[in-house]
């Protein structure tokens, strides 16, 4: 299977919560990341979580990490149409904090008004 | 706010031609990455620099791709000759290159279309 796996599509209504899930195979990464990519643009870091944490909250974003199951999720509260984008889960590759990022294929979030 | 700059933003070329992409990282960032993102996929690393030295180019197709960062600041990625399968978004990222947390900042990318 893929190193980092995500479901490809998610559709929600404006105002609902969105939950994007990610699983990974290598548990040695120190940090795990969520990036957002809007059409034709580069990647924007949304949030990250250190591997010894279970949860991190940042305004409307909540990241949950289950190291035992190698499962990461991103919850967006009160989802807005401006949140429509592709969301990438990523883990740090080899080389510790200097290593490259290994990305999933991305989850396309569509928010309906 | 400091940003990673890339040019050109878009490039259309015919197969067998040579193309070059340029990246200017955030000032003071020691680490520079070139990623390739094929449509519908996540970015994949092509080459990583620490200052002017190549740290990882294991995924760089060296028969046609080359990358340099001569003075440890800006970088150029070249493809010669370009092939149809090279059509993709080429993303440059930079990071401070020190400390335990080393956030990567991405540029807007260069979208390459090979005809």
mmCIF file of C-alpha atoms in Angstrom:
data_model
loop_
_atom_site.group_PDB
_atom_site.id
_atom_site.type_symbol
_atom_site.label_atom_id
_atom_site.label_comp_id
_atom_site.label_asym_id
_atom_site.label_seq_id
_atom_site.Cartn_x
_atom_site.Cartn_y
_atom_site.Cartn_z
ATOM 1 C CA UNK A 1 0.000 0.000 0.000
ATOM 2 C CA UNK A 2 0.865 3.674 -0.137
ATOM 3 C CA UNK A 3 3.096 5.216 2.536
ATOM 4 C CA UNK A 4 0.490 7.896 3.361
ATOM 5 C CA UNK A 5 -3.140 7.240 2.440
ATOM 6 C CA UNK A 6 -6.133 9.560 2.341
ATOM 7 C CA UNK A 7 -9.629 9.323 0.973
ATOM 8 C CA UNK A 8 -9.826 11.303 -2.252
ATOM 9 C CA UNK A 9 -13.067 13.258 -1.838
ATOM 10 C CA UNK A 10 -15.205 14.789 0.906
ATOM 11 C CA UNK A 11 -18.342 16.883 0.468
ATOM 12 C CA UNK A 12 -19.977 18.824 3.298
ATOM 13 C CA UNK A 13 -22.515 21.606 3.736
ATOM 14 C CA UNK A 14 -21.480 25.058 4.860
ATOM 15 C CA UNK A 15 -21.529 25.306 8.645
ATOM 16 C CA UNK A 16 -21.012 21.565 9.202
ATOM 17 C CA UNK A 17 -17.799 20.033 10.511
ATOM 18 C CA UNK A 18 -15.408 18.335 8.094
ATOM 19 C CA UNK A 19 -13.211 15.419 9.111
ATOM 20 C CA UNK A 20 -10.374 14.387 6.826
ATOM 21 C CA UNK A 21 -8.606 11.141 7.670
ATOM 22 C CA UNK A 22 -5.091 9.917 6.951
ATOM 23 C CA UNK A 23 -3.203 6.713 7.670
ATOM 24 C CA UNK A 24 0.535 6.169 7.391
ATOM 25 C CA UNK A 25 2.866 3.207 7.562
ATOM 26 C CA UNK A 26 6.099 4.586 9.089
ATOM 27 C CA UNK A 27 5.753 5.587 12.736
ATOM 28 C CA UNK A 28 9.253 7.050 13.030
ATOM 29 C CA UNK A 29 8.264 10.553 11.870
ATOM 30 C CA UNK A 30 8.685 13.226 14.503
ATOM 31 C CA UNK A 31 6.127 15.583 13.029
ATOM 32 C CA UNK A 32 2.966 15.101 10.981
ATOM 33 C CA UNK A 33 1.480 17.890 8.909
ATOM 34 C CA UNK A 34 -1.659 19.105 7.189
ATOM 35 C CA UNK A 35 -1.266 21.295 4.114
ATOM 36 C CA UNK A 36 -3.943 23.079 2.058
ATOM 37 C CA UNK A 37 -3.687 23.638 -1.696
ATOM 38 C CA UNK A 38 -6.037 25.906 -3.588
ATOM 39 C CA UNK A 39 -6.388 25.545 -7.386
ATOM 40 C CA UNK A 40 -3.204 26.453 -9.237
ATOM 41 C CA UNK A 41 -1.394 27.446 -6.057
ATOM 42 C CA UNK A 42 1.405 26.148 -3.878
ATOM 43 C CA UNK A 43 0.951 24.455 -0.533
ATOM 44 C CA UNK A 44 0.040 26.298 2.632
ATOM 45 C CA UNK A 45 0.846 24.770 6.007
ATOM 46 C CA UNK A 46 -2.339 24.583 8.074
ATOM 47 C CA UNK A 47 -1.102 22.876 11.188
ATOM 48 C CA UNK A 48 1.237 20.200 12.458
ATOM 49 C CA UNK A 49 1.427 17.845 15.419
ATOM 50 C CA UNK A 50 4.395 16.459 17.286
ATOM 51 C CA UNK A 51 4.401 12.686 17.434
ATOM 52 C CA UNK A 52 4.161 12.532 21.247
ATOM 53 C CA UNK A 53 0.904 14.495 21.236
ATOM 54 C CA UNK A 54 -2.623 13.104 20.921
ATOM 55 C CA UNK A 55 -4.432 16.269 20.002
ATOM 56 C CA UNK A 56 -3.773 19.809 18.910
ATOM 57 C CA UNK A 57 -6.349 22.567 18.525
ATOM 58 C CA UNK A 58 -5.857 25.775 16.582
ATOM 59 C CA UNK A 59 -8.978 27.935 16.192
ATOM 60 C CA UNK A 60 -11.329 25.981 13.882
ATOM 61 C CA UNK A 61 -8.803 23.197 13.327
ATOM 62 C CA UNK A 62 -8.399 20.104 15.515
ATOM 63 C CA UNK A 63 -5.793 17.463 14.793
ATOM 64 C CA UNK A 64 -6.066 14.031 16.369
ATOM 65 C CA UNK A 65 -3.206 11.538 16.314
ATOM 66 C CA UNK A 66 -3.532 7.848 17.159
ATOM 67 C CA UNK A 67 0.035 6.532 17.037
ATOM 68 C CA UNK A 68 -0.989 2.970 17.793
ATOM 69 C CA UNK A 69 -3.232 2.831 14.729
ATOM 70 C CA UNK A 70 -1.029 5.239 12.700
ATOM 71 C CA UNK A 71 -4.075 7.409 12.070
ATOM 72 C CA UNK A 72 -4.206 11.163 11.768
ATOM 73 C CA UNK A 73 -7.295 13.304 11.310
ATOM 74 C CA UNK A 74 -8.062 16.947 10.663
ATOM 75 C CA UNK A 75 -11.365 18.368 11.826
ATOM 76 C CA UNK A 76 -12.513 21.732 10.478
ATOM 77 C CA UNK A 77 -15.314 23.240 12.525
ATOM 78 C CA UNK A 78 -17.965 25.488 10.947
ATOM 79 C CA UNK A 79 -16.722 24.723 7.431
ATOM 80 C CA UNK A 80 -16.957 27.656 5.014
ATOM 81 C CA UNK A 81 -17.005 27.794 1.205
ATOM 82 C CA UNK A 82 -13.503 29.291 1.389
ATOM 83 C CA UNK A 83 -12.303 26.010 2.891
ATOM 84 C CA UNK A 84 -12.909 24.264 -0.442
ATOM 85 C CA UNK A 85 -9.466 23.016 -1.488
ATOM 86 C CA UNK A 86 -7.279 19.918 -1.526
ATOM 87 C CA UNK A 87 -5.890 18.897 1.864
ATOM 88 C CA UNK A 88 -2.667 16.925 2.095
ATOM 89 C CA UNK A 89 -1.486 14.850 4.986
ATOM 90 C CA UNK A 90 2.318 14.591 5.184
ATOM 91 C CA UNK A 91 4.931 12.979 7.376
ATOM 92 C CA UNK A 92 8.598 13.795 7.776
ATOM 93 C CA UNK A 93 10.833 11.527 5.746
ATOM 94 C CA UNK A 94 14.286 10.306 6.631
ATOM 95 C CA UNK A 95 16.776 12.821 7.922
ATOM 96 C CA UNK A 96 14.863 13.890 10.997
ATOM 97 C CA UNK A 97 13.619 17.456 11.085
ATOM 98 C CA UNK A 98 15.647 18.283 7.987
ATOM 99 C CA UNK A 99 14.084 15.521 5.929
ATOM 100 C CA UNK A 100 11.740 15.909 3.019
ATOM 101 C CA UNK A 101 7.991 15.544 3.367
ATOM 102 C CA UNK A 102 6.125 12.466 2.181
ATOM 103 C CA UNK A 103 2.612 13.366 1.099
ATOM 104 C CA UNK A 104 -0.629 11.531 0.599
ATOM 105 C CA UNK A 105 -2.555 12.003 -2.637
ATOM 106 C CA UNK A 106 -4.761 14.655 -1.094
ATOM 107 C CA UNK A 107 -8.435 14.900 -0.147
ATOM 108 C CA UNK A 108 -10.546 17.266 -2.215
ATOM 109 C CA UNK A 109 -12.975 19.052 0.101
ATOM 110 C CA UNK A 110 -16.085 20.515 -1.512
ATOM 111 C CA UNK A 111 -18.246 22.802 0.605
ATOM 112 C CA UNK A 112 -21.806 23.336 -0.575
ATOM 113 C CA UNK A 113 -23.658 26.505 0.410
ATOM 114 C CA UNK B 1 5.954 38.555 4.890
ATOM 115 C CA UNK B 2 8.843 36.663 3.300
ATOM 116 C CA UNK B 3 7.887 34.241 0.545
ATOM 117 C CA UNK B 4 9.497 31.684 -1.721
ATOM 118 C CA UNK B 5 9.601 33.020 -5.278
ATOM 119 C CA UNK B 6 9.473 30.860 -8.392
ATOM 120 C CA UNK B 7 9.579 31.653 -12.081
ATOM 121 C CA UNK B 8 8.161 31.200 -14.557
ATOM 122 C CA UNK B 9 4.694 30.434 -13.206
ATOM 123 C CA UNK B 10 3.735 28.632 -16.403
ATOM 124 C CA UNK B 11 5.828 27.024 -19.124
ATOM 125 C CA UNK B 12 4.716 25.301 -22.302
ATOM 126 C CA UNK B 13 7.345 23.501 -24.312
ATOM 127 C CA UNK B 14 7.657 20.828 -26.947
ATOM 128 C CA UNK B 15 9.182 17.487 -26.174
ATOM 129 C CA UNK B 16 12.940 17.254 -26.637
ATOM 130 C CA UNK B 17 13.357 20.958 -25.746
ATOM 131 C CA UNK B 18 15.240 22.194 -22.700
ATOM 132 C CA UNK B 19 13.469 23.995 -19.840
ATOM 133 C CA UNK B 20 14.706 25.677 -16.686
ATOM 134 C CA UNK B 21 12.944 26.739 -13.510
ATOM 135 C CA UNK B 22 14.192 29.189 -10.927
ATOM 136 C CA UNK B 23 13.590 29.380 -7.184
ATOM 137 C CA UNK B 24 14.512 32.081 -4.689
ATOM 138 C CA UNK B 25 14.045 30.811 -1.119
ATOM 139 C CA UNK B 26 13.250 32.833 1.945
ATOM 140 C CA UNK B 27 16.327 34.786 3.008
ATOM 141 C CA UNK B 28 18.471 32.867 5.458
ATOM 142 C CA UNK B 29 16.916 29.476 4.781
ATOM 143 C CA UNK B 30 19.625 26.865 4.494
ATOM 144 C CA UNK B 31 17.515 23.994 3.170
ATOM 145 C CA UNK B 32 15.903 24.023 -0.260
ATOM 146 C CA UNK B 33 13.691 21.353 -1.790
ATOM 147 C CA UNK B 34 12.382 20.746 -5.301
ATOM 148 C CA UNK B 35 9.195 18.668 -5.460
ATOM 149 C CA UNK B 36 7.249 17.457 -8.502
ATOM 150 C CA UNK B 37 3.475 17.209 -8.294
ATOM 151 C CA UNK B 38 1.707 15.247 -11.016
ATOM 152 C CA UNK B 39 -1.970 16.106 -11.438
ATOM 153 C CA UNK B 40 -4.056 14.284 -8.861
ATOM 154 C CA UNK B 41 -1.062 13.280 -6.742
ATOM 155 C CA UNK B 42 0.805 14.646 -3.775
ATOM 156 C CA UNK B 43 4.209 16.307 -4.244
ATOM 157 C CA UNK B 44 7.240 14.024 -4.411
ATOM 158 C CA UNK B 45 10.798 15.078 -3.655
ATOM 159 C CA UNK B 46 13.189 15.454 -6.573
ATOM 160 C CA UNK B 47 16.210 16.985 -4.825
ATOM 161 C CA UNK B 48 17.148 18.516 -1.470
ATOM 162 C CA UNK B 49 19.957 20.997 -0.821
ATOM 163 C CA UNK B 50 21.595 21.989 2.433
ATOM 164 C CA UNK B 51 23.300 25.268 1.607
ATOM 165 C CA UNK B 52 25.040 24.546 -1.714
ATOM 166 C CA UNK B 53 25.344 20.782 -1.192
ATOM 167 C CA UNK B 54 22.982 18.115 -2.458
ATOM 168 C CA UNK B 55 21.604 16.100 0.475
ATOM 169 C CA UNK B 56 19.228 13.822 -1.423
ATOM 170 C CA UNK B 57 18.787 13.427 -5.177
ATOM 171 C CA UNK B 58 17.858 9.757 -5.166
ATOM 172 C CA UNK B 59 14.558 10.447 -6.970
ATOM 173 C CA UNK B 60 15.989 12.841 -9.546
ATOM 174 C CA UNK B 61 16.088 11.337 -13.085
ATOM 175 C CA UNK B 62 19.692 12.284 -13.603
ATOM 176 C CA UNK B 63 19.782 11.374 -17.281
ATOM 177 C CA UNK B 64 17.638 14.418 -18.049
ATOM 178 C CA UNK B 65 17.255 16.473 -14.848
ATOM 179 C CA UNK B 66 19.880 18.616 -13.155
ATOM 180 C CA UNK B 67 19.704 20.992 -10.214
ATOM 181 C CA UNK B 68 22.133 23.456 -8.746
ATOM 182 C CA UNK B 69 22.370 25.932 -5.907
ATOM 183 C CA UNK B 70 25.771 27.390 -6.554
ATOM 184 C CA UNK B 71 26.009 30.027 -3.827
ATOM 185 C CA UNK B 72 23.641 28.367 -1.412
ATOM 186 C CA UNK B 73 20.888 30.875 -2.118
ATOM 187 C CA UNK B 74 18.722 30.591 -5.243
ATOM 188 C CA UNK B 75 18.416 27.408 -7.248
ATOM 189 C CA UNK B 76 17.782 26.267 -10.812
ATOM 190 C CA UNK B 77 16.168 23.023 -11.934
ATOM 191 C CA UNK B 78 16.738 22.023 -15.564
ATOM 192 C CA UNK B 79 15.203 19.375 -17.783
ATOM 193 C CA UNK B 80 16.884 18.402 -21.034
ATOM 194 C CA UNK B 81 15.308 16.962 -23.075
ATOM 195 C CA UNK B 82 11.759 17.361 -21.830
ATOM 196 C CA UNK B 83 9.398 14.397 -22.256
ATOM 197 C CA UNK B 84 5.598 14.252 -22.288
ATOM 198 C CA UNK B 85 5.602 12.596 -18.859
ATOM 199 C CA UNK B 86 7.375 15.607 -17.341
ATOM 200 C CA UNK B 87 4.161 17.640 -17.473
ATOM 201 C CA UNK B 88 3.531 18.522 -13.842
ATOM 202 C CA UNK B 89 3.732 21.267 -11.230
ATOM 203 C CA UNK B 90 7.254 21.866 -9.963
ATOM 204 C CA UNK B 91 7.268 23.185 -6.417
ATOM 205 C CA UNK B 92 10.159 24.731 -4.560
ATOM 206 C CA UNK B 93 10.215 24.867 -0.765
ATOM 207 C CA UNK B 94 12.677 26.278 1.734
ATOM 208 C CA UNK B 95 13.225 25.744 5.431
ATOM 209 C CA UNK B 96 15.491 27.269 8.053
ATOM 210 C CA UNK B 97 17.534 24.067 8.169
ATOM 211 C CA UNK B 98 18.175 23.995 11.876
ATOM 212 C CA UNK B 99 16.357 23.098 15.056
ATOM 213 C CA UNK B 100 13.988 20.298 15.771
ATOM 214 C CA UNK B 101 11.018 21.867 14.031
ATOM 215 C CA UNK B 102 11.893 22.815 10.484
ATOM 216 C CA UNK B 103 8.804 24.151 8.718
ATOM 217 C CA UNK B 104 8.901 24.057 4.936
ATOM 218 C CA UNK B 105 7.523 27.077 3.094
ATOM 219 C CA UNK B 106 6.331 26.453 -0.453
ATOM 220 C CA UNK B 107 6.466 28.724 -3.468
ATOM 221 C CA UNK B 108 3.547 29.074 -5.933
ATOM 222 C CA UNK B 109 5.051 26.506 -8.305
ATOM 223 C CA UNK B 110 5.824 26.335 -12.018
ATOM 224 C CA UNK B 111 3.275 24.476 -14.105
ATOM 225 C CA UNK B 112 5.019 22.712 -16.996
ATOM 226 C CA UNK B 113 3.142 21.438 -20.024
ATOM 227 C CA UNK B 114 5.095 19.366 -22.531
ATOM 228 C CA UNK B 115 3.460 19.007 -25.961
#
